[in-house]
GROMACS .gro file of C-alpha atoms in nm:
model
  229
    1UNK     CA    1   0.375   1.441   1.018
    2UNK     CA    2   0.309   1.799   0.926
    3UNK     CA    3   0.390   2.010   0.624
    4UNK     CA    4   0.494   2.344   0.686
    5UNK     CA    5   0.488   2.633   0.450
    6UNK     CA    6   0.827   2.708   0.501
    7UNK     CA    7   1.192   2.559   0.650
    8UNK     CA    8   1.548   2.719   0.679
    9UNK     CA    9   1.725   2.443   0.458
   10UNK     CA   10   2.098   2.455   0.405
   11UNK     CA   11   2.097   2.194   0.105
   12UNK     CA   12   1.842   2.003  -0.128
   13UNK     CA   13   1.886   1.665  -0.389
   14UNK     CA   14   1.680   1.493  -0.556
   15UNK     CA   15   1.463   1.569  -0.888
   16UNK     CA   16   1.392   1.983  -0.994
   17UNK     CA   17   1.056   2.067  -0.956
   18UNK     CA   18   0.892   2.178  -1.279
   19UNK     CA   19   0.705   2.518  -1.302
   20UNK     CA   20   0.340   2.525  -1.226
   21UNK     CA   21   0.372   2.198  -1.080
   22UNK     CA   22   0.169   2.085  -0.787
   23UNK     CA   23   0.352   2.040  -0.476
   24UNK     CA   24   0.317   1.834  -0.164
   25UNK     CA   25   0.531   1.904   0.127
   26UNK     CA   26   0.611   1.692   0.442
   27UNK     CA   27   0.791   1.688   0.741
   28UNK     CA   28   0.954   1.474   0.901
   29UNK     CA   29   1.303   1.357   1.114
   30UNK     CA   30   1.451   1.055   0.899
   31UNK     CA   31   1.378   0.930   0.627
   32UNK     CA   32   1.265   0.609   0.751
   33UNK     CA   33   0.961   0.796   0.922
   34UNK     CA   34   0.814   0.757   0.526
   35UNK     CA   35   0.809   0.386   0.569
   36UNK     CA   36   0.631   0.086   0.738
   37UNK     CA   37   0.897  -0.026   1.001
   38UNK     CA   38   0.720  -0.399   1.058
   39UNK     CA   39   0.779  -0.476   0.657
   40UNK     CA   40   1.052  -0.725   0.627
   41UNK     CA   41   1.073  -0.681   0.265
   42UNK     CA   42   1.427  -0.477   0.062
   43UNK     CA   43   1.358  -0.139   0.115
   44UNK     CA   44   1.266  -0.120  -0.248
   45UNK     CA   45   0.997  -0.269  -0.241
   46UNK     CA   46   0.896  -0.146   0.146
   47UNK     CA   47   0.535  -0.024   0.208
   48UNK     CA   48   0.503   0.337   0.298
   49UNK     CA   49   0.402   0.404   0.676
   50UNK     CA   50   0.020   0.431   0.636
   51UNK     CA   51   0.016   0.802   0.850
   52UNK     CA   52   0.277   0.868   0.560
   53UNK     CA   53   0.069   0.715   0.298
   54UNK     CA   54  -0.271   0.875   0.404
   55UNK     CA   55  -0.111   1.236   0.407
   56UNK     CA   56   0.008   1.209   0.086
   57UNK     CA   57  -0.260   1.075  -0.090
   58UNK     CA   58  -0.486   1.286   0.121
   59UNK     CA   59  -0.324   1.613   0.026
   60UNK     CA   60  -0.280   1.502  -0.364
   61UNK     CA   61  -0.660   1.452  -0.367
   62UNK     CA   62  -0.706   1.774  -0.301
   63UNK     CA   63  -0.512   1.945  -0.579
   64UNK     CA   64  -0.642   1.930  -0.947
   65UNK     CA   65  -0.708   1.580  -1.154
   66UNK     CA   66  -0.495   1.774  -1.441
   67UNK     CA   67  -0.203   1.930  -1.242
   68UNK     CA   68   0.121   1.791  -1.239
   69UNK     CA   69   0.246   1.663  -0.902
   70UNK     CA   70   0.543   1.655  -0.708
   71UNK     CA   71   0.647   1.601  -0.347
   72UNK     CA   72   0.901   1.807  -0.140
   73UNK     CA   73   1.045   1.611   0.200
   74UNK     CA   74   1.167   1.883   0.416
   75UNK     CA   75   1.407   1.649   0.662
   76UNK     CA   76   1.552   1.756   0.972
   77UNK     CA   77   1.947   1.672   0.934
   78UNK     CA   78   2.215   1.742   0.713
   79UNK     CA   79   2.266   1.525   0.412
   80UNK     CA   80   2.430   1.204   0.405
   81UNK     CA   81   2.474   0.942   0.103
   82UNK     CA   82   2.482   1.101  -0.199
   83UNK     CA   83   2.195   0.881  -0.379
   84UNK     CA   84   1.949   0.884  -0.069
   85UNK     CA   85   1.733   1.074  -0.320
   86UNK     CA   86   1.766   0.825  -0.571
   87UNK     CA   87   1.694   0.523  -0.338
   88UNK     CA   88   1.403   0.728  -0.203
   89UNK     CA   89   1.229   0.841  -0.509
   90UNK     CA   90   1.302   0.490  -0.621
   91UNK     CA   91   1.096   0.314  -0.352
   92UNK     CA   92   0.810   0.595  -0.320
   93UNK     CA   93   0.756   0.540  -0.705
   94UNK     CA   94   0.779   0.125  -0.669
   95UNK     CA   95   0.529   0.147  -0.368
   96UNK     CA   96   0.303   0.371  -0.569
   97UNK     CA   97   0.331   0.140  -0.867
   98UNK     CA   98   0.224  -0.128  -0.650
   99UNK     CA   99  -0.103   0.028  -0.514
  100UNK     CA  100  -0.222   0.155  -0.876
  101UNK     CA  101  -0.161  -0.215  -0.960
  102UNK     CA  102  -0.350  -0.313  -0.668
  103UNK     CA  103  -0.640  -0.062  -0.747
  104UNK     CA  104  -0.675  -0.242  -1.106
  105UNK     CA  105  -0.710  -0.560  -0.994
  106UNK     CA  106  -0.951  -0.480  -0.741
  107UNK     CA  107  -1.121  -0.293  -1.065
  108UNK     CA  108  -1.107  -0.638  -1.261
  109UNK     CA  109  -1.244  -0.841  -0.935
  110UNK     CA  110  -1.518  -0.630  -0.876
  111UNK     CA  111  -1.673  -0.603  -1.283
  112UNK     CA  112  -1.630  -0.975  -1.246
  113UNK     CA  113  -1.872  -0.987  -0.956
  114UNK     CA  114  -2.053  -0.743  -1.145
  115UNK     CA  115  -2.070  -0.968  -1.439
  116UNK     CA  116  -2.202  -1.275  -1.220
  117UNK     CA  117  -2.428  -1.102  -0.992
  118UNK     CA  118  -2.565  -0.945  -1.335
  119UNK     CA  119  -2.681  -1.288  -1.496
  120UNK     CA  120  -2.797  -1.462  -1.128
  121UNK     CA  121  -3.023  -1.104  -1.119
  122UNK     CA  122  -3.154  -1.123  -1.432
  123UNK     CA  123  -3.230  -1.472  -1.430
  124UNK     CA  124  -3.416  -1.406  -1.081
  125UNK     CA  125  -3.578  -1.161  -1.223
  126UNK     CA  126  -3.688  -1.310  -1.559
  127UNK     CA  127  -3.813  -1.620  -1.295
  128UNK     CA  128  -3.995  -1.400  -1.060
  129UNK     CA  129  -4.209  -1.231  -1.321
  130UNK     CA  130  -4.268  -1.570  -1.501
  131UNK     CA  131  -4.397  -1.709  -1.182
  132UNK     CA  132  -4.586  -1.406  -1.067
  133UNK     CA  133  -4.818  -1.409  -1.449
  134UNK     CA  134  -4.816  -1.804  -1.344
  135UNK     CA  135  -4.980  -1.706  -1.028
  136UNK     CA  136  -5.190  -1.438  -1.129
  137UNK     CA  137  -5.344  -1.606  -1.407
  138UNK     CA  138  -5.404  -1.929  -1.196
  139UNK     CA  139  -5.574  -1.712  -0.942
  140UNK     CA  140  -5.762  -1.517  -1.201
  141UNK     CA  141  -5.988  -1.271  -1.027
  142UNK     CA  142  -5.879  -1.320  -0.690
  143UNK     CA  143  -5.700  -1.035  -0.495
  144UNK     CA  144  -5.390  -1.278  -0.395
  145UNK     CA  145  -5.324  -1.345  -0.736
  146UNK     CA  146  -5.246  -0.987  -0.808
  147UNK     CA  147  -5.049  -0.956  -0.455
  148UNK     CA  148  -4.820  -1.224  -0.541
  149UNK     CA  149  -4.754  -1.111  -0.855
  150UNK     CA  150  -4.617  -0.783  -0.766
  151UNK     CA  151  -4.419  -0.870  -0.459
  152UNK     CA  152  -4.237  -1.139  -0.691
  153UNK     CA  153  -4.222  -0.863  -0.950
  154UNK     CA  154  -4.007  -0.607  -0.677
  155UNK     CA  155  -3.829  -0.935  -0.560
  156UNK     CA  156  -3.686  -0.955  -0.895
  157UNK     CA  157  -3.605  -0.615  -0.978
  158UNK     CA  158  -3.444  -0.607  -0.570
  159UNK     CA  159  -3.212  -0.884  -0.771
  160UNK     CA  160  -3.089  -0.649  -0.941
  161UNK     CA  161  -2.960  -0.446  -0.699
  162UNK     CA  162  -2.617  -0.536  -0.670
  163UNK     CA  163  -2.521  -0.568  -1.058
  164UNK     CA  164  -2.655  -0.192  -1.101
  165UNK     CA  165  -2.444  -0.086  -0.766
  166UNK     CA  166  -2.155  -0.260  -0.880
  167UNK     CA  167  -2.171  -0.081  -1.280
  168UNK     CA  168  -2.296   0.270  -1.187
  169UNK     CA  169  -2.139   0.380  -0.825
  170UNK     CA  170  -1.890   0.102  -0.685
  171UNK     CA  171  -1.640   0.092  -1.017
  172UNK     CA  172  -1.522   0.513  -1.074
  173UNK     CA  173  -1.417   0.545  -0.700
  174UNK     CA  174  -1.143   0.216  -0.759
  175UNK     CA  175  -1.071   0.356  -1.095
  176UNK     CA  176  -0.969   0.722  -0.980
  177UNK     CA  177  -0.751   0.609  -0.689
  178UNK     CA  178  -0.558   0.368  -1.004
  179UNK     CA  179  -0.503   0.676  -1.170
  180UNK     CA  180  -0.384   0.901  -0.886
  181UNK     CA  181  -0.143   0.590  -0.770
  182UNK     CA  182  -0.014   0.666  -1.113
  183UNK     CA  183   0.048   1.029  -1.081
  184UNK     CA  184   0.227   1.009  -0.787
  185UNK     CA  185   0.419   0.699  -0.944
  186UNK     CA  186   0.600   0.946  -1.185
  187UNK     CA  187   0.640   1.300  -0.974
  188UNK     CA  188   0.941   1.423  -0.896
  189UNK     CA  189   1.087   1.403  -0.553
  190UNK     CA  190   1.337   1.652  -0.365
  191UNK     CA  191   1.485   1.650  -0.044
  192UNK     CA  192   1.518   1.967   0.182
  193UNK     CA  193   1.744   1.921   0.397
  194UNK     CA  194   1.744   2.150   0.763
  195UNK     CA  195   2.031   2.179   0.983
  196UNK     CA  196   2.179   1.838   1.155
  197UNK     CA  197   2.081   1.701   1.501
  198UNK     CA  198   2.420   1.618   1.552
  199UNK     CA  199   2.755   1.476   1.364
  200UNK     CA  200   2.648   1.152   1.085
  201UNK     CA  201   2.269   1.175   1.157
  202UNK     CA  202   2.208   1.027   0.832
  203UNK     CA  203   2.370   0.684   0.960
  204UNK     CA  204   2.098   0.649   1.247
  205UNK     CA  205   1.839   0.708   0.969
  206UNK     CA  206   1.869   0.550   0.662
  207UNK     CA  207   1.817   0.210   0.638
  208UNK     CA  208   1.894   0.062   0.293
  209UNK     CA  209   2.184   0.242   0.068
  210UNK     CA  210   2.338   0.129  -0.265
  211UNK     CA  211   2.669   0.028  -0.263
  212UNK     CA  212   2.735   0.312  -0.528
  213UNK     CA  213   2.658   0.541  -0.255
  214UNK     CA  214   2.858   0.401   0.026
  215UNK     CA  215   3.162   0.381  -0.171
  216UNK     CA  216   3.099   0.753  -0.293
  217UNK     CA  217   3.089   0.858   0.055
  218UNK     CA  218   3.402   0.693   0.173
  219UNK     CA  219   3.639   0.845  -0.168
  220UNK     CA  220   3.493   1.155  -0.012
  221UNK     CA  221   3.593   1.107   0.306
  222UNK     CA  222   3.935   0.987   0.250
  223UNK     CA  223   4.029   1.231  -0.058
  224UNK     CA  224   4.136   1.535   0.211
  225UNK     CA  225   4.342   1.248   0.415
  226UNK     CA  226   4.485   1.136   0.066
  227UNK     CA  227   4.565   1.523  -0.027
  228UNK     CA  228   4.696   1.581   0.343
  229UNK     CA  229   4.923   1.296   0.327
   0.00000   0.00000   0.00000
């Protein structure tokens, strides 16, 4: 997977790129390269390969929270089905979809355990510094009295650990990965397609077409027999 600056294409499909639009450009042979080969699931609904996924997501962090974004697949053969850039824009949104969904709930399960670590803390807390005065004022004037009360004291507020990790540092991480998942849901895709390896590449590559597309292909390929005839 690489993404270079620049490729001699002889054809492109897919969505325009609007100006001033953040781009992301990668490389690769087929078009299956984009997805996880091991997922049994319609290829719809496939997982992207996680090199694939990692270098996209990678490279959209690093642009600006506010810029649009859109993603350029420069693809080493010719073109083949004529809605291979729908199908493929079509599953890199769904998968996208899926992962800010996936972020969210993560978000919900982890305020929940925020929620519940939040009362068990306080209520160890609100315990320890009952039972520390308890101590201190049963050992009135004695040095242990005062000892115990402040190590139950800093064993309360140690109960509150988790709750404050969870509500000031753990939650904004989950939340911006939801919300880049849902800028790269919506960008615009393109193919740029480079010369071909050989005659029908595409067939070797793609691995789930519509039957819109196959039956597009096959008036184009018999309409010069038809006009010959």
């Amino acid at each position: 997977m690489s993404s270079p600056s620049s490729a001699k294409d002889t054809n492109v499909a897919g969505d325009p790129i609007p100006p001033k639009c953040a781009v992301i450009e990668v490389h690769v042979g087929e078009l299956k390269q984009l997805f996880d080969a091991i997922d049994p699931s319609p290829f719809r609904d496939r997982d992207q390969d996680p090199k694939a996924e990692e270098f996209i997501v990678g490279w959209a962090k690093d642009l600006p929270r506010e810029a649009s974004l859109a993603l350029v697949v420069n693809l080493d053969r010719e073109a083949g089905l004529p809605d291979e850039a729908v199908v493929l824009r079509d599953a890199i949104h769904e998968f996208f979809r899926h992962r800010a969904e996936t972020q969210r709930q993560r978000l919900r399960e982890l305020f929940r355990v925020g929620r519940t670590s939040l009362m068990i803390g306080l209520v160890a807390l609100a315990a320890a510094i009952a039972l520390g005065d308890f101590l201190a004022t049963l050992l009135r004037g004695s040095r242990i009295g005062e000892i115990a009360r402040e190590s139950l004291t800093i064993g309360g507020w140690v109960s509150m650990w988790r709750p404050l990790e969870v509500f000031l540092y753990d939650w904004w991480p989950i939340r911006n990965e939801a919300r880049l998942s849902d800028r790269l849901a919506v960008m615009p895709i393109r193919i740029m397609y480079a010369n071909a390896v050989g005659p029908d590449a595409w067939r070797a590559d793609w691995p789930a077409v519509s039957a819109i597309g196959q039956r597009k292909t096959i008036e184009a390929q018999q309409g010069p027999l038809n006009h010959a005839s």
